[in-house]
């Protein structure tokens, strides 16, 4: 019989159950925070490469450890990869070290060094020596020089009218329309400034210092005018033409990244804006990369940019992309793999399910590498050949991954890095596996992510855009520079040509010949 005021057995059992539930929740939170701390330390101090070296699983790594990830029910059993008759390939030999010869296309200037006349006597017998040959070594010599172009326009008048008429007409010889009328910058100067900012990542204030060191004081404001003026008056025409052609592509990669604009109406300076990125497929005859500045991340932005697009859209799992009705959507396998890489890095010990997943991904990517080199059967198109190869080698691996994920999903902590990787992959499975049914479809979005990385690297130098006009101008110029890179076109030469030619053409003139992929290719394009 209980004393008055003391809890009953049922109340004590309920309290114990509540404490046990709270303890499990706190333990799961500790695991999650420890993983985030470990990843934060790795991101700050360790190399950021996602390359994975496949380690042999040993018995110790298979034993569940209470101190490992906090979920002792985690399944660490090693799953064998399915045998599809996949041929092993030997690793290619490493690149030979040593200095590369200077490019053949560079002009050569001979600088000759000869012995003085009194040194041409033989040191042995003192007879006159004859020249038997020469030794040539090459050095790279670069000079950056500025000059002033004096545009001399001759003026003509009529002496007869001067003597007999009331008015004397004066006719001045015309000169070509300049990119920015009234500006001191020529097309070559504008191209120089744009390449330094958008290819080399030089912020405008440092570019102004470069001009000043060359003895040409140019203010930062003038440089900003050059950038925005070139974009709005001329380069936006190229951008609009590329946008129309991109919508006609059978495949478009899509992604977005953040950008900050300080002066935007109705928004604080610390607000986050976005650069939406779009790219044609890797095998396209017309490589196109376009950035589109927008203040937000809503679905209206890709819908407006792509319109009624009916092709294939490659994107990550962000839902805004999937709202494009009529398009065929595919998912990025690299995003799934990246989550398992994070799960492996967050573990106190290696191995386990994250490494098992990476073995599956490694096999899938080996299939992709060899599918490109597979010889087509008679009557097969390259796309059909890739599909056949994937059906034979990728489908069994994908089936094995799905079976393995379904098996371990109930055993992992949902809030852990591994739980996040498993749930993401299962939720996106329909999109992640769709590439195996169509040889035109890529397995991931890495092609566009590599292009965005150039923008992100340059952004570390200039950090933010001052105005919306500056952000839109940056989107246009970055798009053209990235398209030049994808087309293997030297951006400085292309910009010089375009900024010289575009001002001479009417607004409705055909500019197809000025698009980057129609410009002569160079092996050394940035």
Short mmCIF file of C-alpha atoms in Angstrom, two decimals:
data_model
loop_
_atom_site.label_atom_id
_atom_site.label_comp_id
_atom_site.label_asym_id
_atom_site.label_seq_id
_atom_site.Cartn_x
_atom_site.Cartn_y
_atom_site.Cartn_z
CA UNK A 1 0.00 0.00 0.00
CA UNK A 2 1.48 3.37 -1.08
CA UNK A 3 1.89 6.20 1.35
CA UNK A 4 0.01 9.40 0.71
CA UNK A 5 1.79 11.65 -1.84
CA UNK A 6 4.20 8.95 -3.13
CA UNK A 7 4.06 8.06 -6.86
CA UNK A 8 2.54 4.79 -7.85
CA UNK A 9 4.42 2.02 -9.64
CA UNK A 10 2.66 2.90 -12.88
CA UNK A 11 3.70 6.54 -12.55
CA UNK A 12 7.31 5.54 -11.87
CA UNK A 13 7.34 3.24 -14.91
CA UNK A 14 5.92 6.03 -17.07
CA UNK A 15 8.54 8.42 -15.74
CA UNK A 16 11.31 5.91 -16.49
CA UNK A 17 9.99 5.41 -20.02
CA UNK A 18 9.89 9.18 -20.56
CA UNK A 19 13.47 9.54 -19.30
CA UNK A 20 14.63 6.70 -21.55
CA UNK A 21 12.97 8.37 -24.53
CA UNK A 22 14.58 11.67 -23.64
CA UNK A 23 17.94 9.94 -23.22
CA UNK A 24 17.69 8.38 -26.68
CA UNK A 25 16.79 11.75 -28.18
CA UNK A 26 19.69 13.45 -26.44
CA UNK A 27 22.07 10.68 -27.48
CA UNK A 28 20.96 11.05 -31.09
CA UNK A 29 21.45 14.82 -30.84
CA UNK A 30 24.95 14.32 -29.42
CA UNK A 31 25.80 12.02 -32.34
CA UNK A 32 24.51 14.60 -34.81
CA UNK A 33 26.44 17.46 -33.19
CA UNK A 34 29.64 15.38 -33.01
CA UNK A 35 29.31 14.60 -36.72
CA UNK A 36 28.78 18.26 -37.59
CA UNK A 37 31.78 19.25 -35.47
CA UNK A 38 33.97 16.63 -37.13
CA UNK A 39 32.88 17.78 -40.61
CA UNK A 40 33.40 21.44 -39.71
CA UNK A 41 36.96 20.68 -38.61
CA UNK A 42 37.62 18.71 -41.79
CA UNK A 43 36.21 21.48 -43.99
CA UNK A 44 38.41 24.01 -42.25
CA UNK A 45 41.69 22.14 -41.90
CA UNK A 46 41.62 19.06 -44.16
CA UNK A 47 41.78 18.79 -47.96
CA UNK A 48 38.34 19.29 -49.52
CA UNK A 49 38.73 16.62 -52.19
CA UNK A 50 35.99 14.01 -52.40
CA UNK A 51 38.31 11.39 -53.86
CA UNK A 52 37.99 8.09 -52.05
CA UNK A 53 40.66 5.43 -51.69
CA UNK A 54 38.98 2.06 -51.36
CA UNK A 55 40.36 0.37 -48.26
CA UNK A 56 40.17 -3.34 -47.54
CA UNK A 57 37.61 -4.11 -44.89
CA UNK A 58 39.12 -5.89 -41.92
CA UNK A 59 37.39 -7.74 -39.17
CA UNK A 60 37.87 -4.99 -36.61
CA UNK A 61 35.97 -2.51 -38.78
CA UNK A 62 32.98 -4.86 -38.92
CA UNK A 63 32.54 -5.11 -35.14
CA UNK A 64 29.86 -2.80 -33.79
CA UNK A 65 31.33 -0.26 -31.38
CA UNK A 66 29.24 1.55 -28.81
CA UNK A 67 31.48 4.57 -29.25
CA UNK A 68 31.26 4.61 -33.04
CA UNK A 69 28.21 6.35 -34.42
CA UNK A 70 25.93 5.74 -31.52
CA UNK A 71 23.69 3.22 -33.30
CA UNK A 72 24.88 -0.27 -32.48
CA UNK A 73 22.23 -1.75 -34.75
CA UNK A 74 24.02 -0.37 -37.82
CA UNK A 75 24.66 -3.09 -40.39
CA UNK A 76 28.37 -3.25 -41.22
CA UNK A 77 28.20 -6.39 -43.34
CA UNK A 78 30.20 -6.10 -46.55
CA UNK A 79 28.10 -6.58 -49.68
CA UNK A 80 29.82 -7.97 -52.75
CA UNK A 81 29.43 -6.01 -55.97
CA UNK A 82 27.42 -7.83 -58.64
CA UNK A 83 29.48 -9.50 -61.34
CA UNK A 84 28.37 -8.18 -64.73
CA UNK A 85 31.43 -9.26 -66.69
CA UNK A 86 32.89 -5.83 -66.25
CA UNK A 87 36.44 -5.71 -67.60
CA UNK A 88 39.11 -4.36 -65.29
CA UNK A 89 41.36 -1.67 -66.66
CA UNK A 90 44.92 -0.91 -65.74
CA UNK A 91 45.71 2.43 -64.22
CA UNK A 92 47.27 4.82 -66.75
CA UNK A 93 50.87 5.77 -66.27
CA UNK A 94 51.48 8.98 -64.40
CA UNK A 95 52.32 12.15 -66.27
CA UNK A 96 55.97 12.69 -67.00
CA UNK A 97 57.52 15.41 -64.94
CA UNK A 98 59.68 18.19 -66.27
CA UNK A 99 59.31 21.57 -67.88
CA UNK A 100 56.94 21.74 -70.81
CA UNK A 101 58.25 23.35 -74.01
CA UNK A 102 56.96 26.83 -74.76
CA UNK A 103 53.99 26.88 -77.17
CA UNK A 104 54.86 26.78 -80.85
CA UNK A 105 52.35 29.52 -81.76
CA UNK A 106 54.27 32.20 -79.82
CA UNK A 107 56.45 34.43 -82.00
CA UNK A 108 60.21 33.91 -81.65
CA UNK A 109 62.78 36.72 -81.49
CA UNK A 110 66.46 35.81 -81.78
CA UNK A 111 68.87 37.41 -79.36
CA UNK A 112 72.38 36.46 -80.47
CA UNK A 113 75.45 36.33 -78.25
CA UNK A 114 78.85 36.06 -79.95
CA UNK A 115 82.42 35.97 -78.71
CA UNK A 116 84.50 39.09 -78.96
CA UNK A 117 87.07 39.03 -81.77
CA UNK A 118 89.98 38.66 -79.36
CA UNK A 119 88.27 35.59 -77.83
CA UNK A 120 87.94 33.70 -81.11
CA UNK A 121 91.56 32.49 -81.02
CA UNK A 122 92.07 28.86 -79.99
CA UNK A 123 93.17 28.73 -76.34
CA UNK A 124 95.43 25.77 -77.25
CA UNK A 125 97.29 26.75 -80.45
CA UNK A 126 96.12 30.37 -80.86
CA UNK A 127 94.83 29.74 -84.40
CA UNK A 128 91.55 31.40 -85.48
CA UNK A 129 88.50 29.27 -84.61
CA UNK A 130 85.52 28.73 -86.92
CA UNK A 131 81.85 28.72 -85.91
CA UNK A 132 80.60 25.13 -85.83
CA UNK A 133 76.98 25.64 -84.65
CA UNK A 134 74.87 27.24 -81.98
CA UNK A 135 73.13 26.47 -78.70
CA UNK A 136 69.58 27.74 -78.36
CA UNK A 137 67.67 28.11 -75.10
CA UNK A 138 64.20 29.61 -74.85
CA UNK A 139 62.76 31.97 -72.24
CA UNK A 140 59.29 33.41 -71.89
CA UNK A 141 59.32 37.19 -72.28
CA UNK A 142 56.15 39.22 -71.56
CA UNK A 143 55.73 42.97 -71.92
CA UNK A 144 52.57 44.83 -70.95
CA UNK A 145 52.51 48.23 -72.63
CA UNK A 146 49.82 50.87 -72.87
CA UNK A 147 49.58 53.34 -75.71
CA UNK A 148 47.30 56.16 -76.76
CA UNK A 149 45.40 55.94 -80.04
CA UNK A 150 45.00 59.37 -81.61
CA UNK A 151 41.93 59.18 -83.82
CA UNK A 152 42.71 61.81 -86.45
CA UNK A 153 39.64 62.81 -88.50
CA UNK A 154 40.42 65.10 -91.41
CA UNK A 155 38.14 68.09 -91.97
CA UNK A 156 37.23 69.45 -95.40
CA UNK A 157 35.73 72.79 -96.45
CA UNK A 158 34.88 74.45 -99.76
CA UNK A 159 36.93 77.57 -100.67
CA UNK A 160 34.39 78.60 -103.31
CA UNK A 161 31.58 78.64 -100.76
CA UNK A 162 33.91 80.38 -98.35
CA UNK A 163 34.37 83.21 -100.88
CA UNK A 164 30.88 83.42 -102.38
CA UNK A 165 28.41 81.75 -100.04
CA UNK A 166 26.79 82.66 -96.79
CA UNK A 167 27.58 79.33 -95.13
CA UNK A 168 30.64 77.20 -95.61
CA UNK A 169 29.94 73.47 -95.11
CA UNK A 170 32.57 71.53 -93.16
CA UNK A 171 32.77 67.75 -93.70
CA UNK A 172 34.67 65.57 -91.22
CA UNK A 173 35.78 62.07 -92.15
CA UNK A 174 33.85 59.46 -90.11
CA UNK A 175 35.37 56.87 -87.80
CA UNK A 176 33.93 53.49 -86.75
CA UNK A 177 31.32 53.51 -83.99
CA UNK A 178 33.06 52.94 -80.66
CA UNK A 179 31.85 50.46 -78.00
CA UNK A 180 31.31 53.23 -75.45
CA UNK A 181 31.07 56.61 -77.24
CA UNK A 182 32.79 59.35 -75.26
CA UNK A 183 34.88 56.88 -73.27
CA UNK A 184 38.66 56.68 -73.44
CA UNK A 185 38.48 52.87 -73.57
CA UNK A 186 38.90 51.04 -76.87
CA UNK A 187 37.49 47.57 -77.50
CA UNK A 188 40.89 46.10 -76.58
CA UNK A 189 40.96 48.02 -73.28
CA UNK A 190 37.43 46.90 -72.39
CA UNK A 191 38.33 43.30 -73.19
CA UNK A 192 41.45 43.58 -71.01
CA UNK A 193 39.40 44.85 -68.04
CA UNK A 194 36.63 42.26 -68.45
CA UNK A 195 39.02 39.31 -68.68
CA UNK A 196 40.96 40.45 -65.62
CA UNK A 197 37.77 40.71 -63.56
CA UNK A 198 35.75 37.74 -64.80
CA UNK A 199 38.43 35.25 -65.82
CA UNK A 200 41.28 36.10 -63.46
CA UNK A 201 39.04 37.14 -60.54
CA UNK A 202 40.63 40.58 -60.06
CA UNK A 203 38.32 43.02 -58.22
CA UNK A 204 37.94 46.47 -59.74
CA UNK A 205 39.90 48.30 -57.05
CA UNK A 206 42.95 46.12 -57.70
CA UNK A 207 42.47 46.53 -61.44
CA UNK A 208 42.50 50.31 -60.91
CA UNK A 209 45.81 49.89 -59.06
CA UNK A 210 47.17 47.92 -62.03
CA UNK A 211 46.31 50.76 -64.40
CA UNK A 212 47.87 53.28 -62.03
CA UNK A 213 51.13 51.31 -61.88
CA UNK A 214 51.19 51.44 -65.68
CA UNK A 215 50.97 55.24 -65.45
CA UNK A 216 47.31 55.42 -66.51
CA UNK A 217 45.08 56.61 -63.66
CA UNK A 218 41.62 55.07 -64.14
CA UNK A 219 39.10 55.32 -61.31
CA UNK A 220 37.17 52.38 -59.96
CA UNK A 221 33.96 54.15 -60.98
CA UNK A 222 35.15 54.38 -64.58
CA UNK A 223 35.96 50.67 -64.59
CA UNK A 224 32.48 49.91 -63.27
CA UNK A 225 31.02 52.02 -66.08
CA UNK A 226 33.07 50.06 -68.60
CA UNK A 227 31.79 46.74 -67.25
CA UNK A 228 28.11 47.71 -67.05
CA UNK A 229 28.21 49.66 -70.32
CA UNK A 230 29.82 46.80 -72.25
CA UNK A 231 27.25 44.37 -70.87
CA UNK A 232 24.13 46.48 -71.40
CA UNK A 233 25.02 47.95 -74.80
CA UNK A 234 26.63 44.98 -76.53
CA UNK A 235 27.28 41.74 -74.67
CA UNK A 236 23.64 41.34 -73.62
CA UNK A 237 22.84 40.84 -77.32
CA UNK A 238 25.12 37.82 -77.39
CA UNK A 239 23.61 36.61 -74.10
CA UNK A 240 20.05 36.82 -75.46
CA UNK A 241 21.02 34.95 -78.62
CA UNK A 242 22.65 32.19 -76.55
CA UNK A 243 19.57 31.98 -74.33
CA UNK A 244 17.35 31.23 -77.34
CA UNK A 245 19.74 28.54 -78.53
CA UNK A 246 19.99 26.98 -75.07
CA UNK A 247 16.22 26.45 -74.96
CA UNK A 248 16.54 24.43 -78.17
CA UNK A 249 19.08 22.03 -76.61
CA UNK A 250 17.91 18.45 -75.85
CA UNK A 251 19.57 18.54 -72.41
CA UNK A 252 20.04 21.35 -69.88
CA UNK A 253 21.97 21.20 -66.59
CA UNK A 254 20.59 23.46 -63.84
CA UNK A 255 21.94 24.65 -60.50
CA UNK A 256 22.06 27.77 -58.32
CA UNK A 257 24.54 29.49 -56.03
CA UNK A 258 24.40 32.43 -53.65
CA UNK A 259 25.49 36.01 -54.27
CA UNK A 260 25.20 39.20 -52.22
CA UNK A 261 24.03 42.59 -53.51
CA UNK A 262 24.45 45.58 -51.20
CA UNK A 263 22.07 48.10 -52.76
CA UNK A 264 18.80 46.48 -53.77
CA UNK A 265 15.47 48.27 -53.35
CA UNK A 266 13.41 46.95 -50.46
CA UNK A 267 16.10 44.53 -49.23
CA UNK A 268 18.81 44.67 -46.59
CA UNK A 269 22.48 44.55 -47.61
CA UNK A 270 22.91 41.20 -45.85
CA UNK A 271 20.10 39.56 -47.87
CA UNK A 272 21.00 36.52 -49.92
CA UNK A 273 20.40 36.56 -53.67
CA UNK A 274 21.10 33.86 -56.23
CA UNK A 275 22.82 33.20 -59.51
CA UNK A 276 20.85 30.55 -61.35
CA UNK A 277 23.08 28.57 -63.71
CA UNK A 278 22.13 26.73 -66.91
CA UNK A 279 24.34 24.69 -69.22
CA UNK A 280 24.04 22.61 -72.38
CA UNK A 281 25.14 18.98 -72.41
CA UNK A 282 28.77 17.92 -72.55
CA UNK A 283 28.44 16.54 -76.10
CA UNK A 284 26.59 19.55 -77.49
CA UNK A 285 27.89 21.10 -80.71
CA UNK A 286 26.97 24.49 -79.23
CA UNK A 287 28.38 24.63 -75.68
CA UNK A 288 26.48 27.28 -73.70
CA UNK A 289 26.77 28.32 -70.04
CA UNK A 290 24.44 31.05 -68.76
CA UNK A 291 24.03 32.69 -65.35
CA UNK A 292 20.84 34.51 -64.40
CA UNK A 293 20.77 36.88 -61.41
CA UNK A 294 17.61 36.74 -59.30
CA UNK A 295 16.84 38.05 -55.80
CA UNK A 296 15.36 34.74 -54.60
CA UNK A 297 15.28 30.97 -54.95
CA UNK A 298 11.65 30.49 -55.94
CA UNK A 299 10.38 28.20 -58.66
CA UNK A 300 9.27 31.17 -60.77
CA UNK A 301 12.85 31.89 -61.81
CA UNK A 302 13.71 28.65 -63.71
CA UNK A 303 10.14 28.60 -65.06
CA UNK A 304 10.57 32.10 -66.49
CA UNK A 305 14.06 31.48 -67.84
CA UNK A 306 13.34 28.16 -69.57
CA UNK A 307 9.72 28.82 -70.51
CA UNK A 308 7.97 25.79 -72.01
CA UNK A 309 11.10 23.66 -72.19
CA UNK A 310 10.37 20.05 -73.14
CA UNK A 311 13.82 18.46 -72.99
CA UNK A 312 15.87 16.78 -70.26
CA UNK A 313 16.72 18.74 -67.10
CA UNK A 314 19.58 17.58 -64.86
CA UNK A 315 19.47 19.07 -61.35
CA UNK A 316 19.92 18.23 -57.69
CA UNK A 317 16.98 17.40 -55.42
CA UNK A 318 15.81 21.00 -55.03
CA UNK A 319 12.07 20.98 -55.71
CA UNK A 320 11.99 24.25 -57.72
CA UNK A 321 13.58 22.51 -60.69
CA UNK A 322 11.02 19.72 -60.65
CA UNK A 323 8.20 22.23 -61.19
CA UNK A 324 9.17 22.58 -64.87
CA UNK A 325 6.20 20.84 -66.43
CA UNK A 326 6.81 18.96 -69.65
CA UNK A 327 10.52 18.42 -68.99
CA UNK A 328 12.07 15.04 -68.19
CA UNK A 329 13.86 15.34 -64.85
CA UNK A 330 16.95 13.41 -63.79
CA UNK A 331 18.89 13.53 -60.51
CA UNK A 332 22.56 14.03 -59.69
CA UNK A 333 24.31 10.88 -58.43
CA UNK A 334 27.25 13.00 -57.23
CA UNK A 335 24.95 14.71 -54.68
CA UNK A 336 24.03 11.33 -53.24
CA UNK A 337 27.65 10.17 -53.21
CA UNK A 338 28.73 13.42 -51.52
CA UNK A 339 26.41 12.70 -48.58
CA UNK A 340 28.02 9.32 -48.03
CA UNK A 341 31.46 10.94 -48.23
CA UNK A 342 30.38 13.29 -45.42
CA UNK A 343 29.02 10.33 -43.46
CA UNK A 344 32.37 8.55 -43.79
CA UNK A 345 34.31 11.62 -42.71
CA UNK A 346 32.05 12.06 -39.68
CA UNK A 347 32.71 8.54 -38.38
CA UNK A 348 35.27 8.09 -35.63
CA UNK A 349 36.47 4.98 -37.44
CA UNK A 350 36.53 4.23 -41.14
CA UNK A 351 34.61 1.57 -42.98
CA UNK A 352 31.02 0.64 -42.33
CA UNK A 353 28.00 1.47 -44.49
CA UNK A 354 29.40 4.77 -45.84
CA UNK A 355 32.39 3.00 -47.33
CA UNK A 356 30.19 0.22 -48.63
CA UNK A 357 28.10 2.85 -50.44
CA UNK A 358 31.21 4.44 -51.93
CA UNK A 359 32.23 1.08 -53.35
CA UNK A 360 28.89 0.93 -55.15
CA UNK A 361 29.34 4.47 -56.48
CA UNK A 362 32.88 3.69 -57.62
CA UNK A 363 31.55 0.82 -59.71
CA UNK A 364 28.85 3.03 -61.26
CA UNK A 365 31.39 5.65 -62.27
CA UNK A 366 33.71 3.02 -63.73
CA UNK A 367 30.81 2.00 -65.97
CA UNK A 368 30.39 5.63 -67.07
CA UNK A 369 34.09 6.01 -67.91
CA UNK A 370 34.20 2.86 -69.98
CA UNK A 371 30.83 3.45 -71.64
CA UNK A 372 32.35 6.44 -73.43
CA UNK A 373 35.00 4.18 -74.98
CA UNK A 374 32.64 1.32 -75.84
CA UNK A 375 32.52 0.53 -79.55
CA UNK A 376 29.08 0.75 -81.11
CA UNK A 377 27.51 -2.29 -82.73
CA UNK A 378 26.51 -2.05 -86.35
CA UNK A 379 23.61 0.36 -86.75
CA UNK A 380 23.90 1.71 -83.19
CA UNK A 381 24.10 5.40 -82.40
CA UNK A 382 26.52 6.48 -79.63
CA UNK A 383 23.54 7.09 -77.30
CA UNK A 384 22.17 3.61 -77.96
CA UNK A 385 25.60 2.13 -77.31
CA UNK A 386 25.87 3.89 -73.94
CA UNK A 387 22.38 2.73 -72.99
CA UNK A 388 23.23 -0.90 -73.86
CA UNK A 389 26.41 -0.72 -71.79
CA UNK A 390 24.55 0.77 -68.82
CA UNK A 391 21.80 -1.83 -69.06
CA UNK A 392 24.39 -4.59 -68.84
CA UNK A 393 26.64 -3.14 -66.14
CA UNK A 394 24.85 -0.33 -64.27
CA UNK A 395 21.41 -1.87 -63.72
CA UNK A 396 22.70 -4.81 -61.60
CA UNK A 397 24.71 -2.38 -59.44
CA UNK A 398 21.72 -0.06 -59.04
CA UNK A 399 19.52 -3.00 -58.02
CA UNK A 400 22.12 -4.06 -55.46
CA UNK A 401 22.30 -0.51 -54.05
CA UNK A 402 18.50 -0.32 -53.70
CA UNK A 403 18.30 -3.68 -51.94
CA UNK A 404 21.13 -2.68 -49.58
CA UNK A 405 19.59 0.73 -48.81
CA UNK A 406 16.19 -0.81 -48.03
CA UNK A 407 17.92 -3.22 -45.68
CA UNK A 408 19.90 -0.65 -43.65
CA UNK A 409 17.37 2.22 -43.70
CA UNK A 410 15.43 1.06 -40.59
CA UNK A 411 18.70 0.59 -38.65
CA UNK A 412 20.33 4.02 -39.01
CA UNK A 413 19.67 7.15 -36.99
CA UNK A 414 17.53 9.48 -39.13
CA UNK A 415 19.32 12.61 -37.86
CA UNK A 416 22.82 11.26 -38.49
CA UNK A 417 24.88 11.96 -41.61
CA UNK A 418 24.41 8.37 -42.68
CA UNK A 419 20.66 8.61 -42.12
CA UNK A 420 20.57 11.78 -44.23
CA UNK A 421 22.51 10.08 -47.04
CA UNK A 422 20.28 7.01 -47.03
CA UNK A 423 17.00 8.95 -46.93
CA UNK A 424 18.12 11.38 -49.66
CA UNK A 425 19.15 8.55 -51.97
CA UNK A 426 15.91 6.62 -51.45
CA UNK A 427 13.75 9.73 -51.90
CA UNK A 428 15.54 10.64 -55.13
CA UNK A 429 15.87 7.08 -56.42
CA UNK A 430 13.50 7.50 -59.37
CA UNK A 431 15.51 10.47 -60.66
CA UNK A 432 18.95 9.08 -59.79
CA UNK A 433 18.43 5.89 -61.79
CA UNK A 434 16.72 7.35 -64.85
CA UNK A 435 20.05 7.82 -66.68
CA UNK A 436 20.34 4.06 -67.13
CA UNK A 437 17.38 4.13 -69.56
CA UNK A 438 18.71 6.82 -71.91
CA UNK A 439 22.24 7.19 -73.25
CA UNK A 440 21.79 10.95 -73.66
CA UNK A 441 21.39 11.45 -69.93
CA UNK A 442 24.44 12.14 -67.75
CA UNK A 443 24.88 10.46 -64.38
CA UNK A 444 25.51 13.69 -62.46
CA UNK A 445 25.59 17.48 -62.57
CA UNK A 446 29.37 17.81 -62.15
CA UNK A 447 29.77 19.45 -65.56
CA UNK A 448 27.84 22.54 -64.45
CA UNK A 449 29.22 22.48 -60.91
CA UNK A 450 32.75 22.82 -62.32
CA UNK A 451 31.63 25.95 -64.17
CA UNK A 452 29.93 27.41 -61.10
CA UNK A 453 33.14 26.81 -59.13
CA UNK A 454 34.89 29.37 -61.35
CA UNK A 455 32.23 31.94 -60.42
CA UNK A 456 32.48 31.03 -56.74
CA UNK A 457 36.28 31.32 -56.81
CA UNK A 458 36.12 34.76 -58.44
CA UNK A 459 33.46 35.81 -55.94
CA UNK A 460 35.94 35.24 -53.11
CA UNK A 461 37.94 38.15 -54.52
CA UNK A 462 35.13 40.68 -55.00
CA UNK A 463 32.75 39.20 -52.34
CA UNK A 464 29.62 41.09 -53.40
CA UNK A 465 28.00 43.26 -56.06
CA UNK A 466 27.30 46.87 -55.18
CA UNK A 467 24.11 47.24 -57.24
CA UNK A 468 21.57 45.12 -59.07
CA UNK A 469 22.85 46.49 -62.40
CA UNK A 470 26.34 45.32 -61.43
CA UNK A 471 25.05 41.86 -60.52
CA UNK A 472 23.18 41.54 -63.83
CA UNK A 473 26.21 42.76 -65.77
CA UNK A 474 28.35 40.22 -63.94
CA UNK A 475 25.87 37.47 -64.86
CA UNK A 476 26.12 38.40 -68.54
CA UNK A 477 29.91 38.66 -68.69
CA UNK A 478 30.50 35.55 -66.59
CA UNK A 479 28.13 33.65 -68.88
CA UNK A 480 30.10 34.63 -71.97
CA UNK A 481 33.46 33.87 -70.37
CA UNK A 482 32.25 30.43 -69.24
CA UNK A 483 30.80 29.79 -72.70
CA UNK A 484 34.16 30.70 -74.23
CA UNK A 485 35.83 28.24 -71.87
CA UNK A 486 33.35 25.49 -72.77
CA UNK A 487 33.89 26.25 -76.48
CA UNK A 488 37.71 26.28 -76.11
CA UNK A 489 37.88 29.88 -77.27
CA UNK A 490 40.47 32.38 -76.01
CA UNK A 491 38.26 34.95 -74.18
CA UNK A 492 40.48 38.02 -74.68
CA UNK A 493 40.67 37.55 -78.45
CA UNK A 494 36.92 36.85 -78.65
CA UNK A 495 36.00 39.93 -76.63
CA UNK A 496 38.26 42.18 -78.72
CA UNK A 497 36.58 40.93 -81.88
CA UNK A 498 33.01 41.14 -80.54
CA UNK A 499 33.36 44.59 -78.94
CA UNK A 500 34.85 45.89 -82.19
CA UNK A 501 32.27 44.31 -84.46
CA UNK A 502 28.99 44.58 -82.51
CA UNK A 503 28.82 48.41 -82.45
CA UNK A 504 28.89 48.39 -86.25
CA UNK A 505 25.83 46.14 -86.56
CA UNK A 506 22.20 47.17 -86.35
CA UNK A 507 20.09 45.97 -83.43
CA UNK A 508 18.22 43.49 -85.67
CA UNK A 509 21.31 42.26 -87.54
CA UNK A 510 22.31 38.60 -87.56
CA UNK A 511 25.11 37.96 -85.02
CA UNK A 512 25.36 34.17 -85.34
CA UNK A 513 28.98 34.41 -86.47
CA UNK A 514 29.88 36.24 -83.25
CA UNK A 515 28.71 33.49 -80.89
CA UNK A 516 31.65 31.91 -79.01
CA UNK A 517 31.30 28.39 -80.45
CA UNK A 518 31.57 29.86 -83.99
CA UNK A 519 34.85 31.62 -83.18
CA UNK A 520 38.18 29.92 -84.04
CA UNK A 521 39.16 27.41 -81.35
CA UNK A 522 42.45 27.51 -79.49
CA UNK A 523 44.18 24.73 -77.60
CA UNK A 524 45.12 27.10 -74.78
CA UNK A 525 41.69 28.64 -74.10
CA UNK A 526 40.96 29.37 -70.43
#
